[in-house]
Amino acid sequence: QIPSESAQPAPKLNLTGRSFEGDVQLRLTGQRGAEYVVEGSTDLVTWTVLKTVTLTSNSGDLIDSEAKKLSVRFYRVRRAP
């Protein structure tokens, strides 16, 4: 049996709501203590770092207040290098 270097679960980013003002509310789920990069895109080609987050528990909530200025925004999350 070959040991796995990445036994940590893959991070997940879920939309949890939208405020009356248009802010997008997201929940990041991953490994406590791990650092993650949340990125946004309007075309799925060009991605911009929105926030780098270190989880203090297995999940954390994020607010994207810039989303209200856009007609569409896609999100992805990856573990920080």
The first five atom37 places (N, CA, C, CB, O) and aatype in JSON, in Angstrom:
{
  "aatype": [5, 9, 14, 15, 6, 15, 0, 5, 14, 0, 14, 11, 10, 2, 10, 16, 7, 1, 15, 13, 6, 7, 3, 19, 5, 10, 1, 10, 16, 7, 5, 1, 7, 0, 6, 18, 19, 19, 6, 7, 15, 16, 3, 10, 19, 16, 17, 16, 19, 10, 11, 16, 19, 16, 10, 16, 15, 2, 15, 7, 3, 10, 9, 3, 15, 6, 0, 11, 11, 10, 15, 19, 1, 13, 18, 1, 19, 1, 1, 0, 14],
  "atom_mask": [
    [1, 1, 1, 1, 1],
    [1, 1, 1, 1, 1],
    [1, 1, 1, 1, 1],
    [1, 1, 1, 1, 1],
    [1, 1, 1, 1, 1],
    [1, 1, 1, 1, 1],
    [1, 1, 1, 1, 1],
    [1, 1, 1, 1, 1],
    [1, 1, 1, 1, 1],
    [1, 1, 1, 1, 1],
    [1, 1, 1, 1, 1],
    [1, 1, 1, 1, 1],
    [1, 1, 1, 1, 1],
    [1, 1, 1, 1, 1],
    [1, 1, 1, 1, 1],
    [1, 1, 1, 1, 1],
    [1, 1, 1, 0, 1],
    [1, 1, 1, 1, 1],
    [1, 1, 1, 1, 1],
    [1, 1, 1, 1, 1],
    [1, 1, 1, 1, 1],
    [1, 1, 1, 0, 1],
    [1, 1, 1, 1, 1],
    [1, 1, 1, 1, 1],
    [1, 1, 1, 1, 1],
    [1, 1, 1, 1, 1],
    [1, 1, 1, 1, 1],
    [1, 1, 1, 1, 1],
    [1, 1, 1, 1, 1],
    [1, 1, 1, 0, 1],
    [1, 1, 1, 1, 1],
    [1, 1, 1, 1, 1],
    [1, 1, 1, 0, 1],
    [1, 1, 1, 1, 1],
    [1, 1, 1, 1, 1],
    [1, 1, 1, 1, 1],
    [1, 1, 1, 1, 1],
    [1, 1, 1, 1, 1],
    [1, 1, 1, 1, 1],
    [1, 1, 1, 0, 1],
    [1, 1, 1, 1, 1],
    [1, 1, 1, 1, 1],
    [1, 1, 1, 1, 1],
    [1, 1, 1, 1, 1],
    [1, 1, 1, 1, 1],
    [1, 1, 1, 1, 1],
    [1, 1, 1, 1, 1],
    [1, 1, 1, 1, 1],
    [1, 1, 1, 1, 1],
    [1, 1, 1, 1, 1],
    [1, 1, 1, 1, 1],
    [1, 1, 1, 1, 1],
    [1, 1, 1, 1, 1],
    [1, 1, 1, 1, 1],
    [1, 1, 1, 1, 1],
    [1, 1, 1, 1, 1],
    [1, 1, 1, 1, 1],
    [1, 1, 1, 1, 1],
    [1, 1, 1, 1, 1],
    [1, 1, 1, 0, 1],
    [1, 1, 1, 1, 1],
    [1, 1, 1, 1, 1],
    [1, 1, 1, 1, 1],
    [1, 1, 1, 1, 1],
    [1, 1, 1, 1, 1],
    [1, 1, 1, 1, 1],
    [1, 1, 1, 1, 1],
    [1, 1, 1, 1, 1],
    [1, 1, 1, 1, 1],
    [1, 1, 1, 1, 1],
    [1, 1, 1, 1, 1],
    [1, 1, 1, 1, 1],
    [1, 1, 1, 1, 1],
    [1, 1, 1, 1, 1],
    [1, 1, 1, 1, 1],
    [1, 1, 1, 1, 1],
    [1, 1, 1, 1, 1],
    [1, 1, 1, 1, 1],
    [1, 1, 1, 1, 1],
    [1, 1, 1, 1, 1],
    [1, 1, 1, 1, 1]
  ],
  "atom_positions": [
    [[0.85, -1.18, 0.0], [0.0, 0.0, 0.0], [0.89, 1.24, 0.0], [-0.96, 0.0, 1.22], [1.83, 1.34, 0.78]],
    [[0.56, 2.17, -0.89], [1.33, 3.41, -1.0], [0.62, 4.49, -0.2], [1.5, 3.83, -2.48], [-0.57, 4.75, -0.42]],
    [[1.32, 5.13, 0.74], [0.67, 6.19, 1.52], [0.32, 7.38, 0.64], [1.58, 6.63, 2.68], [1.07, 7.73, -0.28]],
    [[-0.79, 7.98, 0.92], [-1.24, 9.16, 0.18], [-0.71, 10.42, 0.83], [-2.77, 9.21, 0.1], [-0.8, 10.59, 2.04]],
    [[-0.14, 11.31, 0.01], [0.36, 12.57, 0.54], [-0.77, 13.53, 0.85], [1.34, 13.21, -0.44], [-0.64, 14.38, 1.74]],
    [[-1.87, 13.41, 0.13], [-2.98, 14.36, 0.32], [-4.22, 13.64, 0.84], [-3.31, 15.09, -1.01], [-5.19, 13.44, 0.11]],
    [[-4.16, 13.26, 2.1], [-5.29, 12.56, 2.71], [-6.36, 13.52, 3.18], [-4.81, 11.71, 3.87], [-7.41, 13.1, 3.67]],
    [[-6.1, 14.83, 3.04], [-7.09, 15.8, 3.47], [-8.27, 15.83, 2.5], [-6.46, 17.19, 3.58], [-8.09, 15.63, 1.3]],
    [[-9.46, 16.07, 3.02], [-10.63, 16.16, 2.14], [-10.53, 17.4, 1.25], [-11.92, 16.2, 2.96], [-9.96, 18.41, 1.64]],
    [[-11.09, 17.29, 0.06], [-11.11, 18.43, -0.87], [-11.98, 19.54, -0.29], [-11.63, 18.01, -2.28], [-13.03, 19.26, 0.29]],
    [[-11.56, 20.79, -0.43], [-12.38, 21.89, 0.08], [-13.66, 22.04, -0.75], [-11.59, 23.22, 0.07], [-13.69, 21.69, -1.93]],
    [[-14.7, 22.55, -0.11], [-15.98, 22.78, -0.79], [-16.42, 24.21, -0.52], [-17.06, 21.77, -0.33], [-16.23, 24.74, 0.57]],
    [[-17.02, 24.82, -1.54], [-17.53, 26.16, -1.42], [-19.0, 26.14, -1.83], [-16.71, 27.16, -2.3], [-19.32, 25.76, -2.96]],
    [[-19.88, 26.53, -0.91], [-21.32, 26.5, -1.17], [-21.92, 27.89, -1.02], [-22.01, 25.52, -0.22], [-21.55, 28.65, -0.12]],
    [[-22.84, 28.2, -1.9], [-23.6, 29.44, -1.8], [-24.65, 29.23, -0.72], [-24.26, 29.82, -3.18], [-25.44, 28.28, -0.78]],
    [[-24.67, 30.12, 0.28], [-25.64, 29.96, 1.37], [-26.73, 31.02, 1.33], [-24.93, 30.01, 2.7], [-27.73, 30.91, 2.03]],
    [[-26.53, 32.06, 0.51], [-27.57, 33.08, 0.42], [-27.08, 34.34, -0.25], [0.0, 0.0, 0.0], [-25.93, 34.46, -0.67]],
    [[-27.99, 35.28, -0.33], [-27.69, 36.6, -0.88], [-28.42, 37.62, -0.02], [-28.12, 36.72, -2.4], [-29.61, 37.46, 0.25]],
    [[-27.72, 38.64, 0.4], [-28.33, 39.65, 1.26], [-29.25, 40.56, 0.44], [-27.24, 40.49, 1.97], [-29.21, 40.56, -0.79]],
    [[-30.06, 41.31, 1.13], [-30.97, 42.25, 0.48], [-30.18, 43.27, -0.35], [-31.83, 42.97, 1.53], [-30.67, 43.74, -1.38]],
    [[-28.98, 43.6, 0.1], [-28.13, 44.56, -0.6], [-27.42, 43.95, -1.8], [-27.1, 45.13, 0.35], [-26.83, 44.67, -2.61]],
    [[-27.46, 42.61, -1.95], [-26.83, 41.94, -3.08], [-25.53, 41.23, -2.78], [0.0, 0.0, 0.0], [-24.93, 40.63, -3.67]],
    [[-25.09, 41.28, -1.52], [-23.86, 40.55, -1.15], [-24.11, 39.05, -1.24], [-23.4, 40.95, 0.28], [-25.16, 38.56, -0.83]],
    [[-23.12, 38.32, -1.76], [-23.22, 36.86, -1.85], [-22.6, 36.26, -0.59], [-22.51, 36.31, -3.13], [-21.51, 36.64, -0.18]],
    [[-23.31, 35.32, 0.01], [-22.85, 34.64, 1.22], [-22.43, 33.23, 0.85], [-23.97, 34.62, 2.32], [-23.19, 32.48, 0.24]],
    [[-21.19, 32.87, 1.24], [-20.61, 31.58, 0.9], [-20.14, 30.87, 2.16], [-19.44, 31.74, -0.08], [-19.8, 31.5, 3.16]],
    [[-20.12, 29.54, 2.11], [-19.56, 28.74, 3.2], [-18.45, 27.86, 2.64], [-20.65, 27.87, 3.9], [-18.66, 27.08, 1.72]],
    [[-17.27, 28.01, 3.22], [-16.11, 27.2, 2.85], [-15.97, 26.08, 3.87], [-14.81, 28.06, 2.79], [-15.92, 26.32, 5.07]],
    [[-15.91, 24.85, 3.38], [-15.72, 23.68, 4.24], [-14.41, 23.01, 3.85], [-16.93, 22.69, 4.12], [-14.15, 22.78, 2.67]],
    [[-13.6, 22.71, 4.84], [-12.31, 22.07, 4.59], [-11.68, 21.61, 5.88], [0.0, 0.0, 0.0], [-12.37, 21.31, 6.86]],
    [[-10.36, 21.57, 5.88], [-9.62, 21.09, 7.05], [-9.27, 22.25, 7.97], [-8.34, 20.36, 6.61], [-8.76, 23.28, 7.54]],
    [[-9.55, 22.07, 9.23], [-9.2, 23.08, 10.24], [-7.71, 23.36, 10.2], [-9.63, 22.62, 11.67], [-6.89, 22.44, 10.18]],
    [[-7.35, 24.65, 10.18], [-5.96, 25.06, 10.16], [-5.36, 25.18, 8.77], [0.0, 0.0, 0.0], [-4.25, 25.71, 8.61]],
    [[-6.06, 24.7, 7.76], [-5.56, 24.76, 6.38], [-5.85, 26.13, 5.78], [-6.19, 23.65, 5.51], [-6.82, 26.8, 6.14]],
    [[-4.99, 26.54, 4.85], [-5.16, 27.82, 4.17], [-5.71, 27.57, 2.76], [-3.81, 28.6, 4.1], [-5.21, 26.71, 2.03]],
    [[-6.75, 28.32, 2.4], [-7.41, 28.16, 1.11], [-7.49, 29.49, 0.37], [-8.82, 27.59, 1.3], [-7.53, 30.56, 0.98]],
    [[-7.5, 29.4, -0.95], [-7.62, 30.57, -1.81], [-8.99, 30.49, -2.49], [-6.45, 30.65, -2.86], [-9.29, 29.51, -3.17]],
    [[-9.81, 31.53, -2.31], [-11.12, 31.61, -2.96], [-10.97, 32.55, -4.14], [-12.24, 32.11, -1.96], [-10.49, 33.68, -3.99]],
    [[-11.38, 32.08, -5.32], [-11.25, 32.86, -6.54], [-12.61, 33.09, -7.18], [-10.32, 32.16, -7.53], [-13.54, 32.32, -6.97]],
    [[-12.71, 34.17, -7.95], [-13.93, 34.5, -8.65], [-13.65, 34.79, -10.11], [0.0, 0.0, 0.0], [-12.56, 35.22, -10.48]],
    [[-14.66, 34.54, -10.96], [-14.54, 34.78, -12.39], [-15.9, 35.17, -12.96], [-13.97, 33.53, -13.12], [-16.93, 34.74, -12.46]],
    [[-15.89, 35.97, -14.0], [-17.14, 36.3, -14.7], [-17.25, 35.54, -16.02], [-17.23, 37.8, -14.97], [-18.3, 35.57, -16.67]],
    [[-16.16, 34.83, -16.41], [-16.17, 34.14, -17.71], [-15.61, 32.72, -17.67], [-15.4, 34.94, -18.7], [-15.52, 32.07, -18.71]],
    [[-15.24, 32.22, -16.51], [-14.65, 30.89, -16.31], [-13.28, 30.73, -16.99], [-15.58, 29.84, -16.83], [-12.76, 29.61, -17.07]],
    [[-12.71, 31.82, -17.47], [-11.38, 31.8, -18.09], [-10.39, 32.56, -17.22], [-11.43, 32.4, -19.52], [-9.32, 32.05, -16.89]],
    [[-10.75, 33.78, -16.87], [-9.89, 34.63, -16.06], [-10.37, 34.58, -14.61], [-9.89, 36.09, -16.59], [-11.52, 34.91, -14.31]],
    [[-9.48, 34.17, -13.71], [-9.82, 34.02, -12.29], [-9.04, 35.04, -11.47], [-9.52, 32.58, -11.79], [-7.86, 35.3, -11.73]],
    [[-9.71, 35.62, -10.48], [-9.12, 36.61, -9.6], [-9.21, 36.11, -8.16], [-9.83, 37.98, -9.75], [-10.24, 35.6, -7.73]],
    [[-8.12, 36.27, -7.42], [-8.14, 35.9, -6.0], [-9.03, 36.89, -5.26], [-6.7, 35.88, -5.38], [-8.8, 38.1, -5.3]],
    [[-10.06, 36.37, -4.59], [-10.96, 37.21, -3.8], [-10.52, 37.29, -2.35], [-12.38, 36.68, -3.88], [-10.62, 38.33, -1.7]],
    [[-10.02, 36.15, -1.85], [-9.65, 36.09, -0.44], [-8.81, 34.85, -0.19], [-10.91, 36.09, 0.46], [-9.01, 33.81, -0.82]],
    [[-7.88, 34.97, 0.74], [-7.14, 33.82, 1.25], [-7.59, 33.63, 2.69], [-5.57, 34.03, 1.15], [-7.57, 34.56, 3.49]],
    [[-7.99, 32.4, 3.01], [-8.62, 32.11, 4.3], [-7.91, 30.95, 4.99], [-10.12, 31.79, 4.12], [-7.6, 29.94, 4.36]],
    [[-7.65, 31.11, 6.28], [-7.2, 29.99, 7.1], [-8.37, 29.6, 8.0], [-5.91, 30.36, 7.95], [-8.83, 30.41, 8.81]],
    [[-8.84, 28.38, 7.85], [-9.99, 27.93, 8.63], [-9.6, 27.7, 10.09], [-10.59, 26.64, 8.04], [-8.61, 27.03, 10.37]],
    [[-10.38, 28.24, 11.01], [-10.16, 28.01, 12.44], [-11.05, 26.88, 12.95], [-10.43, 29.3, 13.24], [-10.91, 26.44, 14.1]],
    [[-11.97, 26.42, 12.09], [-12.79, 25.23, 12.37], [-12.93, 24.52, 11.03], [-14.21, 25.6, 13.01], [-12.21, 24.84, 10.09]],
    [[-13.83, 23.57, 10.93], [-13.99, 22.83, 9.67], [-14.74, 23.61, 8.61], [-14.71, 21.54, 9.94], [-14.83, 23.16, 7.47]],
    [[-15.28, 24.77, 8.96], [-15.96, 25.6, 7.96], [-15.88, 27.06, 8.38], [-17.44, 25.16, 7.79], [-15.64, 27.4, 9.54]],
    [[-16.1, 27.91, 7.39], [-16.11, 29.35, 7.65], [-16.99, 30.05, 6.64], [0.0, 0.0, 0.0], [-17.12, 29.6, 5.5]],
    [[-17.6, 31.14, 7.06], [-18.5, 31.9, 6.19], [-17.76, 33.09, 5.59], [-19.74, 32.36, 6.96], [-16.95, 33.74, 6.25]],
    [[-18.07, 33.37, 4.33], [-17.46, 34.47, 3.59], [-18.55, 35.33, 2.98], [-16.49, 33.95, 2.49], [-19.64, 34.84, 2.68]],
    [[-18.26, 36.6, 2.81], [-19.17, 37.53, 2.15], [-18.44, 38.13, 0.94], [-19.65, 38.67, 3.14], [-17.32, 38.61, 1.07]],
    [[-19.08, 38.08, -0.22], [-18.56, 38.73, -1.41], [-19.42, 39.96, -1.69], [-18.54, 37.76, -2.65], [-20.47, 39.87, -2.31]],
    [[-18.95, 41.1, -1.21], [-19.73, 42.33, -1.37], [-19.56, 42.95, -2.76], [-19.32, 43.34, -0.31], [-20.33, 43.83, -3.14]],
    [[-18.57, 42.49, -3.52], [-18.36, 42.99, -4.88], [-19.31, 42.34, -5.88], [-16.92, 42.76, -5.31], [-19.49, 42.86, -6.98]],
    [[-19.9, 41.2, -5.52], [-20.76, 40.45, -6.45], [-21.97, 41.26, -6.91], [-21.24, 39.17, -5.79], [-22.46, 41.06, -8.01]],
    [[-22.43, 42.18, -6.07], [-23.62, 42.97, -6.42], [-23.38, 43.87, -7.62], [-24.06, 43.81, -5.23], [-24.33, 44.33, -8.25]],
    [[-22.13, 44.13, -7.94], [-21.79, 44.99, -9.09], [-21.73, 44.21, -10.41], [-20.45, 45.67, -8.84], [-21.59, 44.8, -11.47]],
    [[-21.84, 42.88, -10.33], [-21.67, 42.02, -11.49], [-22.96, 41.3, -11.85], [-20.56, 41.0, -11.24], [-23.78, 41.0, -10.98]],
    [[-23.14, 41.04, -13.15], [-24.34, 40.29, -13.56], [-24.18, 38.8, -13.29], [-24.63, 40.53, -15.06], [-25.17, 38.09, -13.09]],
    [[-22.94, 38.31, -13.27], [-22.67, 36.9, -12.98], [-21.28, 36.78, -12.36], [-22.78, 36.03, -14.27], [-20.37, 37.53, -12.72]],
    [[-21.12, 35.84, -11.43], [-19.8, 35.54, -10.85], [-19.77, 34.07, -10.51], [-19.52, 36.42, -9.58], [-20.69, 33.53, -9.9]],
    [[-18.68, 33.42, -10.92], [-18.42, 32.02, -10.61], [-17.36, 31.98, -9.52], [-17.97, 31.22, -11.88], [-16.55, 32.9, -9.4]],
    [[-17.37, 30.91, -8.73], [-16.43, 30.77, -7.63], [-15.74, 29.42, -7.7], [-17.15, 30.95, -6.28], [-16.29, 28.44, -8.19]],
    [[-14.51, 29.41, -7.18], [-13.81, 28.14, -6.96], [-12.88, 28.32, -5.76], [-13.0, 27.7, -8.25], [-12.54, 29.44, -5.38]],
    [[-12.49, 27.22, -5.19], [-11.59, 27.25, -4.03], [-10.51, 26.21, -4.25], [-12.35, 26.98, -2.7], [-10.75, 25.14, -4.81]],
    [[-9.32, 26.54, -3.78], [-8.2, 25.61, -3.86], [-7.34, 25.79, -2.61], [-7.36, 25.84, -5.15], [-7.36, 26.83, -1.96]],
    [[-6.61, 24.76, -2.31], [-5.7, 24.84, -1.16], [-4.54, 25.77, -1.52], [-5.18, 23.43, -0.75], [-4.01, 25.69, -2.63]],
    [[-4.15, 26.63, -0.62], [-3.04, 27.55, -0.86], [-1.74, 26.75, -1.01], [-2.92, 28.59, 0.29], [-1.55, 25.73, -0.36]],
    [[-0.86, 27.24, -1.88], [0.43, 26.53, -2.08], [1.33, 26.64, -0.86], [1.17, 27.09, -3.3], [2.43, 26.11, -0.86]]
  ]
}
